[in-house]
Amino acid sequence: MARLARLELADDELDMFTGQLAAVLDHAADVEALDLGDVPPTSHPYPLKNVLRPDVVSATVDTAEVLGAAPKVEDGRFRVPAIVGEAP
Amino acid sequence: MSEWETVIGLEVHAELATETKMFSGAPNKFGSEPNTNVDPVSLGLPGSLPVLNEKAVELAIRLGIALNCDIRPSVFSRKNYFYPDMPKDYQVSQYDEPINIDGFLELPDGTRIGIERAHLEEDTGKSTHVGGDGRITGAQYSLVDYNRAGVPLLEIVSRPDLRSAADARAYVAELRAILVAAEVSDGKMEEGSLRVDANVSVRRSPDDPFGTRCEIKNLNSLRSLGRAIEYEANRQIDLLEAGESVRQETRHWDENDGRTHTMRVKEEADDYRYFPEPDLVPLDPDREWIEQIRAAMPVLPAERRTRLAAAAGVELPHDGVTLVVERGQDEQALAAVNAGGDPARVLVHIEQNLAGDGGADLAPGRLAALVALETGGTLTPTQAKEVLAEMLTSDAAPEEIAAAKGFEAMDTGDLTALVDGIIDGHPDEWAQLAEAHAADDQKKLKKLSGFFTGQVMRQSQGKANGKLVADRIQERLQT
């Protein structure tokens, strides 16, 4: 999983996070065991709605800086490996 | 062979006319240098948080009102997929709780097309495939520009109520007119502001259940839309008549070979693992806001057509009226009628002679003055057209232009003498005309009157007023 997320972890860190992830999965299993058929799904935990911002342009980031962080760049664009299949 | 029915539902993506993106203040602008209209939110950088653009919501509500939708509380979801056009690996979209549902759009001919939903979502970045034939298959690698990532969109989903390629084109044309009139989107298909996917299936009879559908993508103009639907319906009919079956899939329209090609077998919604976007709170526009937006709505194309048809004294559906409203020249027409121009002639001139460059800028008062010369008998329709063309590049009054061209109405006495002379010079034709008149043979009557009018026009070099010629011929027939 660390490899998928591009994280460099030492062996002791791996042990620690493996334990923590197992606890999270156990908790999910506990919740899954409950009969929640009558409970409506919650889309958000806070009693908030309609958080909006005005349609005003704000700062963009520097293109050179952003592209500089990418592994490969061509013509001002991010170069990515061949994609198999089409976009949804 | 049995008659097949084509069943079409359309999904239209319209980019919204906002200044900024859906969830951040990066500019929403077409044609910029790659990756310049980006910020941490559009790049999906860790720790960046989206905040919804109020204007995008207002535009969604405007469209909801224009399409007679139920405007309701809504929730944003994450649509997950692994594809580099969204750096977050998901697209934020409204899924099971869209803002607008259950509306309808009325085509100019009065047919009602159901609108299932019109929901908000963000656009993706733009990928360019390098190597191979420029398409994704066979490409060596791809280049991604995130300027478009996060641009606000409305996805407008029709019910499968369309039954022909012509209907589908009329639907998109009308939807575009509504989007533009309501200032929701600029509606430019050529810039990708309006993108259409078509779901097409066929069945032997309207009483049969729907057939298996295919979704067609890459429809970049009304023309491609029409051609692709016709090709796809025929492809499916051929398969079924050969005893084969249609496979549910997404197909790509190729403008060059005029065919659709398999792109991928259709995903189910499950494949996208939709779940509510935890970084955005629910949207529940209050009634007061919706009513304010409703009160400020501009007049929409359907009402504008009704208004123009009433002013011009024609019945709907009317191609000229549809065209003039589509071109946004209905205000010009109404003002010219108000300035005293004969409504029917005003409509004809705007439809046929003021379609080009500068036509929409002609002052209604000047058009009315020209039409007055025409209906008053000073100019024939052909001459009026010529004067009108010159009025677009000259500030001179139509009378002056007409005089400069030597277009002057014939003296009524001269005209009467000319008509009489021609009648006397063609006794055989005149006898036939009189006979046709007595027998009320309209076809023959029309043909022979045309002969006399043509002779008068030739001898007067087009200066004779056609109506006065017809009047004189009638007079002579009565005596």
Coordinates of C-alpha atoms in Angstrom, one line a residue:
Chain A
M1 CA 0.0 0.0 0.0
A2 CA 2.9 2.3 0.8
R3 CA 4.3 1.6 -2.6
L4 CA 1.0 2.5 -4.3
A5 CA 0.8 5.8 -2.4
R6 CA 4.5 6.5 -3.2
L7 CA 5.4 6.7 0.5
E8 CA 8.9 5.8 1.7
L9 CA 8.5 4.0 5.0
A10 CA 11.0 2.4 7.3
D11 CA 10.4 -1.2 8.6
D12 CA 9.3 0.0 12.1
E13 CA 7.0 2.6 10.5
L14 CA 5.5 -0.2 8.3
D15 CA 4.8 -2.2 11.5
M16 CA 3.2 0.7 13.3
F17 CA 0.9 1.7 10.3
T18 CA 0.0 -1.9 9.6
G19 CA -1.3 -2.2 13.2
Q20 CA -3.2 1.1 12.9
L21 CA -4.8 0.2 9.6
A22 CA -5.9 -3.2 11.0
A23 CA -7.6 -1.3 13.8
V24 CA -9.4 0.9 11.3
L25 CA -10.5 -2.1 9.3
D26 CA -11.7 -3.9 12.5
H27 CA -13.8 -0.8 13.4
A28 CA -15.3 -0.8 9.9
A29 CA -16.2 -4.4 10.3
D30 CA -18.0 -3.6 13.6
V31 CA -20.0 -0.9 11.9
E32 CA -20.8 -3.2 9.0
A33 CA -22.2 -5.8 11.4
L34 CA -24.9 -3.3 12.6
D35 CA -28.4 -3.4 11.0
L36 CA -28.7 0.1 9.6
G37 CA -31.4 -0.5 7.2
D38 CA -33.7 2.2 8.7
V39 CA -31.0 4.9 9.0
P40 CA -30.8 7.4 6.2
P41 CA -27.3 7.9 4.7
T42 CA -25.3 10.9 6.1
S43 CA -23.6 12.9 3.4
H44 CA -21.8 15.2 5.8
P45 CA -21.1 15.2 9.6
Y46 CA -21.5 19.0 10.1
P47 CA -24.8 20.9 10.4
L48 CA -23.8 23.2 7.6
K49 CA -25.1 23.9 4.1
N50 CA -24.6 26.5 1.3
V51 CA -21.0 27.3 1.9
L52 CA -20.3 29.5 -1.2
R53 CA -17.7 31.9 -2.4
P54 CA -18.1 34.9 -4.8
D55 CA -17.1 34.4 -8.4
V56 CA -13.9 36.4 -8.1
V57 CA -10.5 35.5 -9.7
S58 CA -7.8 34.7 -7.1
A59 CA -4.1 33.9 -7.4
T60 CA -3.0 31.1 -9.7
V61 CA 0.2 29.2 -9.1
D62 CA 3.4 29.7 -11.1
T63 CA 3.3 27.4 -14.1
A64 CA 7.1 26.8 -14.1
E65 CA 7.1 25.9 -10.5
V66 CA 4.2 23.4 -10.9
L67 CA 5.7 21.8 -14.0
G68 CA 9.1 21.6 -12.2
A69 CA 7.5 19.3 -9.7
A70 CA 6.4 16.8 -12.3
P71 CA 8.5 13.8 -13.4
K72 CA 8.1 14.6 -17.1
V73 CA 7.0 17.8 -19.0
E74 CA 6.6 18.7 -22.7
D75 CA 5.3 21.9 -24.3
G76 CA 4.1 23.3 -21.0
R77 CA 2.1 20.2 -20.3
F78 CA 2.4 17.2 -18.0
R79 CA 3.8 14.2 -19.9
V80 CA 2.2 10.9 -18.8
P81 CA 2.7 7.3 -19.9
A82 CA 0.4 5.8 -22.5
I83 CA -3.1 5.5 -21.3
V84 CA -5.0 2.3 -21.9
G85 CA -8.7 2.8 -22.5
E86 CA -10.7 6.0 -22.8
A87 CA -11.7 8.6 -20.2
P88 CA -15.2 8.1 -18.7
Chain B
M1 CA -39.2 -5.1 -44.1
S2 CA -40.6 -3.6 -41.0
E3 CA -40.4 0.1 -40.0
W4 CA -37.9 0.7 -37.3
E5 CA -38.1 3.4 -34.7
T6 CA -35.0 5.2 -33.5
V7 CA -34.9 6.2 -29.8
I8 CA -32.5 8.9 -28.7
G9 CA -31.6 10.4 -25.4
L10 CA -29.0 13.1 -25.2
E11 CA -26.5 14.1 -22.5
V12 CA -25.3 17.7 -23.0
H13 CA -22.4 19.1 -21.1
A14 CA -22.4 22.9 -21.0
E15 CA -19.5 25.0 -19.6
L16 CA -20.9 27.8 -17.4
A17 CA -20.2 31.4 -18.1
T18 CA -18.4 32.1 -14.8
E19 CA -15.2 34.1 -14.2
T20 CA -13.7 31.4 -12.1
K21 CA -13.7 27.6 -11.7
M22 CA -16.3 25.6 -9.8
F23 CA -14.4 25.1 -6.6
S24 CA -11.6 27.7 -6.7
G25 CA -10.7 31.2 -7.9
A26 CA -8.5 30.1 -10.9
P27 CA -9.8 31.8 -14.1
N28 CA -12.3 30.0 -16.3
K29 CA -11.0 31.1 -19.6
F30 CA -10.6 29.4 -23.0
G31 CA -7.5 29.6 -25.1
S32 CA -4.8 30.4 -22.5
E33 CA -1.3 29.0 -22.5
P34 CA -1.3 25.4 -21.1
N35 CA -1.4 25.1 -17.3
T36 CA -1.6 28.8 -16.6
N37 CA -5.2 28.9 -15.2
V38 CA -4.4 26.5 -12.4
D39 CA -4.2 26.7 -8.6
P40 CA -3.8 24.1 -5.8
V41 CA -7.5 23.0 -6.1
S42 CA -7.5 22.5 -9.9
L43 CA -4.2 20.6 -9.6
G44 CA -5.6 18.4 -6.7
L45 CA -2.6 19.2 -4.5
P46 CA -2.7 17.6 -1.1
G47 CA -4.4 19.8 1.6
S48 CA -6.3 22.0 -0.9
L49 CA -10.0 22.3 -0.2
P50 CA -12.8 23.2 -2.6
V51 CA -15.3 26.0 -2.0
L52 CA -18.4 26.2 -4.3
N53 CA -18.8 29.1 -6.7
E54 CA -22.0 31.0 -5.9
K55 CA -22.3 32.1 -9.6
A56 CA -22.2 28.5 -10.8
V57 CA -25.1 27.7 -8.5
E58 CA -27.1 30.7 -9.8
L59 CA -26.5 29.7 -13.4
A60 CA -27.7 26.1 -12.6
I61 CA -30.8 27.5 -11.0
R62 CA -31.4 29.7 -14.1
L63 CA -31.2 26.7 -16.3
G64 CA -33.5 24.8 -14.0
I65 CA -36.1 27.5 -14.3
A66 CA -35.7 27.7 -18.1
L67 CA -36.2 24.0 -18.4
N68 CA -39.2 23.9 -16.0
C69 CA -37.3 21.7 -13.5
D70 CA -37.9 21.0 -9.9
I71 CA -35.0 22.8 -8.1
R72 CA -34.1 20.8 -5.0
P73 CA -31.5 20.3 -2.3
S74 CA -28.4 18.6 -3.7
V75 CA -25.2 16.9 -2.7
F76 CA -21.8 16.6 -4.4
S77 CA -20.1 13.2 -4.8
R78 CA -16.8 11.9 -5.9
K79 CA -16.7 9.9 -9.1
N80 CA -13.6 7.9 -8.8
Y81 CA -11.5 6.7 -11.7
F82 CA -7.8 6.4 -12.6
Y83 CA -7.1 8.6 -15.5
P84 CA -4.7 11.6 -15.6
D85 CA -7.2 14.2 -16.9
M86 CA -8.2 14.7 -13.2
P87 CA -5.1 14.9 -10.9
K88 CA -7.2 14.1 -7.9
D89 CA -8.3 10.7 -9.5
Y90 CA -11.9 11.7 -9.1
Q91 CA -14.3 14.2 -10.5
V92 CA -16.7 16.0 -8.3
S93 CA -20.2 15.7 -9.6
Q94 CA -23.8 15.6 -8.4
Y95 CA -24.9 12.0 -8.4
D96 CA -28.0 10.7 -6.6
E97 CA -29.1 14.2 -5.4
P98 CA -28.9 16.6 -8.4
I99 CA -30.0 20.2 -8.2
N100 CA -32.5 20.1 -11.1
I101 CA -34.8 17.2 -11.9
D102 CA -38.0 16.4 -13.9
G103 CA -38.2 19.3 -16.4
F104 CA -39.0 19.6 -20.1
L105 CA -37.9 21.4 -23.2
E106 CA -40.3 22.4 -26.0
L107 CA -39.0 22.1 -29.5
P108 CA -40.0 24.9 -31.9
D109 CA -42.6 22.5 -33.4
G110 CA -44.2 22.1 -30.0
T111 CA -42.9 18.6 -29.2
R112 CA -42.1 18.3 -25.5
I113 CA -38.8 16.5 -24.6
G114 CA -38.5 15.4 -21.0
I115 CA -35.4 16.5 -19.0
E116 CA -34.4 13.9 -16.4
R117 CA -31.9 16.0 -14.6
A118 CA -29.5 18.9 -15.0
H119 CA -26.7 18.7 -12.4
L120 CA -23.5 20.5 -11.6
E121 CA -20.1 18.9 -12.0
E122 CA -16.5 20.0 -12.7
D123 CA -14.8 19.6 -16.1
T124 CA -11.7 17.6 -16.5
G125 CA -8.3 18.5 -17.9
K126 CA -7.5 18.2 -21.6
S127 CA -5.3 15.3 -22.8
T128 CA -3.4 15.3 -26.1
H129 CA -2.3 11.9 -27.3
V130 CA 1.1 11.8 -29.0
G131 CA 2.1 9.1 -31.5
G132 CA -0.1 6.6 -33.3
D133 CA -3.0 8.4 -35.1
G134 CA -3.5 11.0 -32.4
R135 CA -6.2 8.9 -30.7
I136 CA -5.7 7.2 -27.4
T137 CA -5.3 3.7 -28.9
G138 CA -1.8 3.3 -30.1
A139 CA -0.5 6.6 -28.6
Q140 CA 3.0 6.5 -27.1
Y141 CA 2.3 9.0 -24.4
S142 CA -0.1 11.8 -23.5
L143 CA 0.2 15.4 -22.5
V144 CA -2.1 17.0 -20.0
D145 CA -3.2 20.6 -19.6
Y146 CA -5.2 21.3 -16.5
N147 CA -6.6 24.7 -17.5
R148 CA -10.0 23.1 -18.0
A149 CA -9.9 21.0 -14.9
G150 CA -12.5 22.3 -12.5
V151 CA -14.4 24.5 -14.9
P152 CA -18.0 24.4 -13.9
L153 CA -20.4 22.4 -16.1
L154 CA -24.0 21.5 -16.2
E155 CA -24.8 18.0 -17.4
I156 CA -28.3 18.1 -18.9
V157 CA -29.8 14.7 -19.4
S158 CA -32.9 14.3 -21.6
R159 CA -35.3 11.4 -21.3
P160 CA -35.3 9.0 -24.3
D161 CA -38.0 11.1 -26.0
L162 CA -36.3 11.9 -29.2
R163 CA -37.2 9.9 -32.3
S164 CA -35.0 11.1 -35.2
A165 CA -31.7 12.7 -36.0
A166 CA -33.6 15.9 -37.0
D167 CA -35.3 16.0 -33.6
A168 CA -32.0 15.6 -31.8
R169 CA -30.5 18.5 -33.8
A170 CA -33.5 20.6 -33.0
Y171 CA -33.2 19.7 -29.3
V172 CA -29.6 20.7 -29.1
A173 CA -30.2 23.9 -31.2
E174 CA -33.0 24.9 -28.8
L175 CA -31.1 24.0 -25.7
R176 CA -28.2 26.1 -26.9
A177 CA -30.5 29.0 -27.7
I178 CA -31.9 28.8 -24.1
L179 CA -28.4 28.5 -22.6
V180 CA -27.2 31.6 -24.5
A181 CA -30.4 33.6 -23.9
A182 CA -30.3 32.9 -20.2
E183 CA -26.6 33.7 -20.2
V184 CA -25.8 30.4 -18.6
S185 CA -23.2 29.4 -21.2
D186 CA -21.7 30.9 -24.4
G187 CA -22.9 27.7 -26.1
K188 CA -19.9 27.5 -28.5
M189 CA -19.6 23.9 -29.7
E190 CA -16.4 24.7 -31.7
E191 CA -14.7 25.7 -28.4
G192 CA -16.1 22.7 -26.5
S193 CA -18.4 24.9 -24.4
L194 CA -21.2 22.6 -25.5
R195 CA -20.5 18.8 -25.8
V196 CA -23.1 16.2 -26.7
D197 CA -23.2 12.5 -26.1
A198 CA -26.1 10.5 -27.7
N199 CA -27.7 7.3 -26.5
V200 CA -29.2 5.5 -29.5
S201 CA -31.3 2.4 -29.7
V202 CA -33.8 1.0 -32.2
R203 CA -37.0 -1.0 -32.0
R204 CA -39.5 -2.5 -34.4
S205 CA -42.5 -0.8 -33.0
P206 CA -43.3 2.1 -30.6
D207 CA -45.1 -0.5 -28.4
D208 CA -41.9 -2.6 -28.0
P209 CA -39.6 -2.1 -25.0
F210 CA -36.5 0.0 -25.6
G211 CA -33.7 -1.8 -27.4
T212 CA -30.1 -2.1 -26.2
R213 CA -28.5 1.3 -26.5
C214 CA -25.1 2.5 -27.4
E215 CA -23.6 5.8 -26.3
I216 CA -21.9 7.9 -29.0
K217 CA -19.2 10.4 -28.1
N218 CA -17.1 13.0 -30.0
L219 CA -20.1 14.8 -31.5
N220 CA -18.6 18.3 -32.0
S221 CA -21.2 19.9 -34.2
L222 CA -24.9 19.6 -35.0
R223 CA -24.0 18.1 -38.3
S224 CA -21.9 15.3 -36.7
L225 CA -24.7 14.7 -34.2
G226 CA -27.2 14.2 -37.1
R227 CA -24.9 12.0 -39.2
A228 CA -23.7 9.9 -36.2
I229 CA -27.3 9.1 -35.1
E230 CA -28.3 8.1 -38.6
Y231 CA -25.2 5.9 -39.0
E232 CA -25.6 4.3 -35.6
A233 CA -29.3 3.6 -36.0
N234 CA -28.7 1.9 -39.4
R235 CA -25.8 -0.1 -37.9
Q236 CA -28.1 -1.4 -35.2
I237 CA -30.9 -2.2 -37.6
D238 CA -28.5 -4.1 -39.9
L239 CA -27.3 -6.2 -36.9
L240 CA -30.8 -7.0 -35.8
E241 CA -32.1 -7.8 -39.2
A242 CA -29.2 -10.2 -39.6
G243 CA -30.3 -12.0 -36.5
E244 CA -27.5 -10.6 -34.4
S245 CA -27.7 -8.5 -31.3
V246 CA -26.6 -5.0 -30.2
R247 CA -24.0 -4.9 -27.5
Q248 CA -24.3 -2.1 -24.9
E249 CA -21.1 0.0 -25.3
T250 CA -19.6 3.4 -25.8
R251 CA -18.8 4.2 -29.4
H252 CA -16.6 7.0 -30.9
W253 CA -17.8 9.0 -33.9
D254 CA -15.2 9.4 -36.6
E255 CA -15.9 12.5 -38.7
N256 CA -13.5 11.4 -41.4
D257 CA -14.9 7.9 -42.2
G258 CA -18.4 8.8 -41.1
R259 CA -18.7 5.7 -38.8
T260 CA -18.9 5.0 -35.1
H261 CA -16.3 2.7 -33.6
T262 CA -16.3 0.6 -30.4
M263 CA -14.5 2.6 -27.7
R264 CA -15.2 0.5 -24.6
V265 CA -17.9 -1.7 -23.1
K266 CA -20.1 0.4 -20.9
E267 CA -19.2 0.9 -17.3
E268 CA -21.9 0.5 -14.6
A269 CA -22.2 3.3 -12.0
D270 CA -20.6 0.8 -9.5
D271 CA -17.3 1.0 -11.4
Y272 CA -17.0 4.7 -10.3
R273 CA -17.4 4.0 -6.6
Y274 CA -19.5 7.2 -6.1
F275 CA -19.6 8.5 -2.5
P276 CA -20.5 11.9 -1.0
E277 CA -17.7 14.5 -1.2
P278 CA -16.7 15.0 2.4
D279 CA -15.0 18.4 1.6
L280 CA -18.3 20.0 0.4
V281 CA -21.4 20.6 2.4
P282 CA -24.9 20.1 1.0
L283 CA -26.4 22.8 -1.3
D284 CA -30.0 23.9 -0.4
P285 CA -30.8 27.2 -2.1
D286 CA -33.5 29.1 -0.3
R287 CA -36.8 29.9 -2.0
E288 CA -36.2 33.6 -1.8
W289 CA -33.0 33.4 -3.8
I290 CA -34.6 31.1 -6.4
E291 CA -37.5 33.6 -6.7
Q292 CA -35.1 36.5 -7.1
I293 CA -33.4 34.6 -9.9
R294 CA -36.7 33.8 -11.5
A295 CA -37.8 37.5 -11.5
A296 CA -34.6 38.5 -13.2
M297 CA -34.8 35.9 -16.0
P298 CA -34.6 37.2 -19.6
V299 CA -37.2 36.4 -22.2
L300 CA -36.5 32.9 -23.5
P301 CA -36.5 31.8 -27.2
A302 CA -40.0 30.1 -27.1
E303 CA -41.6 33.3 -25.9
R304 CA -39.6 35.4 -28.3
R305 CA -40.8 33.3 -31.2
T306 CA -44.4 33.7 -30.0
R307 CA -44.0 37.4 -29.7
L308 CA -42.3 37.8 -33.1
A309 CA -44.9 35.5 -34.9
A310 CA -47.7 37.6 -33.4
A311 CA -46.1 40.9 -34.6
A312 CA -45.4 39.5 -38.0
G313 CA -48.8 37.9 -38.4
V314 CA -47.5 34.4 -39.1
E315 CA -48.4 31.0 -37.6
L316 CA -45.9 29.0 -35.6
P317 CA -43.9 26.8 -36.2
H318 CA -42.4 29.2 -38.8
D319 CA -38.9 28.6 -40.1
G320 CA -38.2 32.3 -40.6
V321 CA -39.3 33.2 -37.1
T322 CA -37.2 30.3 -35.6
L323 CA -34.1 31.5 -37.6
V324 CA -34.5 35.2 -36.7
V325 CA -34.8 34.4 -33.0
E326 CA -31.9 31.9 -33.2
R327 CA -29.8 34.7 -34.7
G328 CA -30.9 37.1 -31.9
Q329 CA -32.4 39.5 -34.5
D330 CA -36.0 39.4 -33.1
E331 CA -35.6 42.7 -31.2
Q332 CA -34.5 44.3 -34.4
A333 CA -37.6 42.9 -36.2
L334 CA -40.0 44.1 -33.5
A335 CA -38.5 47.5 -33.4
A336 CA -38.7 47.9 -37.2
V337 CA -42.4 46.8 -37.0
N338 CA -43.0 49.4 -34.2
A339 CA -41.3 52.0 -36.4
G340 CA -44.1 51.3 -39.0
G341 CA -42.5 48.7 -41.3
D342 CA -44.8 46.2 -42.9
P343 CA -44.4 43.1 -40.6
A344 CA -44.2 40.4 -43.3
R345 CA -41.7 42.3 -45.3
V346 CA -39.6 43.2 -42.3
L347 CA -39.4 39.5 -41.3
V348 CA -38.5 38.4 -44.9
H349 CA -35.7 41.0 -45.1
I350 CA -34.2 40.1 -41.7
E351 CA -34.4 36.4 -42.4
Q352 CA -33.0 36.5 -46.0
N353 CA -31.1 39.8 -46.5
L354 CA -29.7 40.7 -43.1
A355 CA -28.1 37.4 -42.2
G356 CA -24.6 38.4 -43.0
D357 CA -22.0 40.7 -41.5
G358 CA -23.4 43.9 -40.1
G359 CA -27.0 42.8 -40.8
A360 CA -27.9 42.7 -37.2
D361 CA -26.6 46.3 -36.7
L362 CA -28.9 47.9 -39.2
A363 CA -31.0 50.5 -37.3
P364 CA -34.7 49.3 -37.2
G365 CA -35.9 52.8 -38.2
R366 CA -33.9 52.6 -41.5
L367 CA -35.2 49.1 -42.2
A368 CA -38.8 50.4 -41.7
A369 CA -38.1 53.3 -44.1
L370 CA -36.9 50.9 -46.8
V371 CA -39.9 48.7 -46.3
A372 CA -42.2 51.7 -46.6
L373 CA -40.6 52.5 -50.0
E374 CA -41.3 48.9 -51.1
T375 CA -44.9 48.6 -49.9
G376 CA -45.6 52.1 -51.2
G377 CA -44.7 50.9 -54.7
T378 CA -41.5 53.0 -55.2
L379 CA -39.3 49.9 -55.1
T380 CA -39.8 46.4 -56.3
P381 CA -38.7 43.6 -53.9
T382 CA -35.6 43.0 -56.0
Q383 CA -34.7 46.7 -55.9
A384 CA -35.3 46.8 -52.2
K385 CA -32.9 44.0 -51.7
E386 CA -30.2 45.8 -53.6
V387 CA -30.8 49.1 -51.7
L388 CA -30.7 47.2 -48.4
A389 CA -27.3 45.6 -49.2
E390 CA -25.9 49.1 -49.8
M391 CA -27.5 50.5 -46.6
L392 CA -25.2 48.2 -44.6
T393 CA -22.1 50.2 -45.7
S394 CA -23.7 53.6 -46.2
D395 CA -25.4 56.0 -43.9
A396 CA -27.5 57.5 -46.8
A397 CA -31.3 57.3 -46.5
P398 CA -32.8 54.5 -48.6
E399 CA -34.5 57.1 -50.9
E400 CA -31.1 58.6 -51.7
I401 CA -29.5 55.2 -52.5
A402 CA -32.5 54.2 -54.6
A403 CA -32.3 57.5 -56.5
A404 CA -28.5 57.1 -57.0
K405 CA -29.2 53.6 -58.5
G406 CA -31.9 55.1 -60.8
F407 CA -34.6 53.1 -59.0
E408 CA -37.6 55.3 -59.4
A409 CA -41.1 54.1 -59.5
M410 CA -42.8 54.3 -62.8
D411 CA -45.5 56.8 -63.1
T412 CA -48.8 55.0 -62.7
G413 CA -50.1 56.4 -66.0
D414 CA -47.0 55.1 -67.8
L415 CA -47.3 51.7 -66.1
T416 CA -51.0 51.4 -67.1
A417 CA -50.1 52.2 -70.6
L418 CA -47.3 49.7 -70.7
V419 CA -49.5 46.9 -69.3
D420 CA -52.3 47.7 -71.8
G421 CA -49.8 47.8 -74.7
I422 CA -48.5 44.3 -73.8
I423 CA -52.1 42.9 -73.4
D424 CA -53.0 44.3 -76.8
G425 CA -49.8 42.9 -78.3
H426 CA -50.5 39.4 -77.2
P427 CA -54.2 38.8 -78.0
D428 CA -54.0 34.9 -78.0
E429 CA -52.4 34.8 -74.5
W430 CA -54.9 37.3 -73.3
A431 CA -57.8 35.3 -74.6
Q432 CA -56.5 32.2 -72.8
L433 CA -56.1 34.2 -69.6
A434 CA -59.6 35.5 -69.8
E435 CA -60.8 31.9 -70.4
A436 CA -58.9 30.6 -67.4
H437 CA -60.3 33.5 -65.3
A438 CA -63.9 32.6 -66.3
A439 CA -63.3 28.9 -65.5
D440 CA -61.4 29.8 -62.3
D441 CA -58.5 27.6 -63.4
Q442 CA -56.0 28.8 -60.8
K443 CA -53.0 26.9 -62.2
K444 CA -53.5 28.2 -65.7
L445 CA -54.4 31.7 -64.4
K446 CA -51.1 31.8 -62.4
K447 CA -49.1 30.7 -65.3
L448 CA -50.6 33.2 -67.8
S449 CA -50.5 36.2 -65.3
G450 CA -46.9 35.3 -64.8
F451 CA -46.3 35.6 -68.5
F452 CA -47.8 39.1 -68.7
T453 CA -46.0 40.3 -65.5
G454 CA -42.7 38.9 -66.9
Q455 CA -43.2 40.9 -70.1
V456 CA -44.0 44.1 -68.2
M457 CA -40.9 43.6 -66.0
R458 CA -38.7 43.0 -69.0
Q459 CA -39.9 46.1 -70.9
S460 CA -39.7 48.3 -67.8
Q461 CA -36.3 46.8 -66.9
G462 CA -37.5 45.8 -63.5
K463 CA -38.9 49.1 -62.5
A464 CA -42.6 48.2 -62.6
N465 CA -44.2 47.5 -59.2
G466 CA -45.5 43.9 -59.4
K467 CA -48.6 44.6 -57.3
L468 CA -49.7 47.5 -59.5
V469 CA -49.2 45.3 -62.6
A470 CA -51.4 42.6 -61.0
D471 CA -54.0 45.2 -60.1
R472 CA -54.1 46.5 -63.7
I473 CA -54.4 42.9 -65.1
Q474 CA -57.3 42.3 -62.7
E475 CA -59.0 45.6 -63.8
R476 CA -58.8 44.6 -67.4
L477 CA -60.2 41.1 -66.7
Q478 CA -63.2 42.6 -64.9
T479 CA -64.1 44.8 -67.9

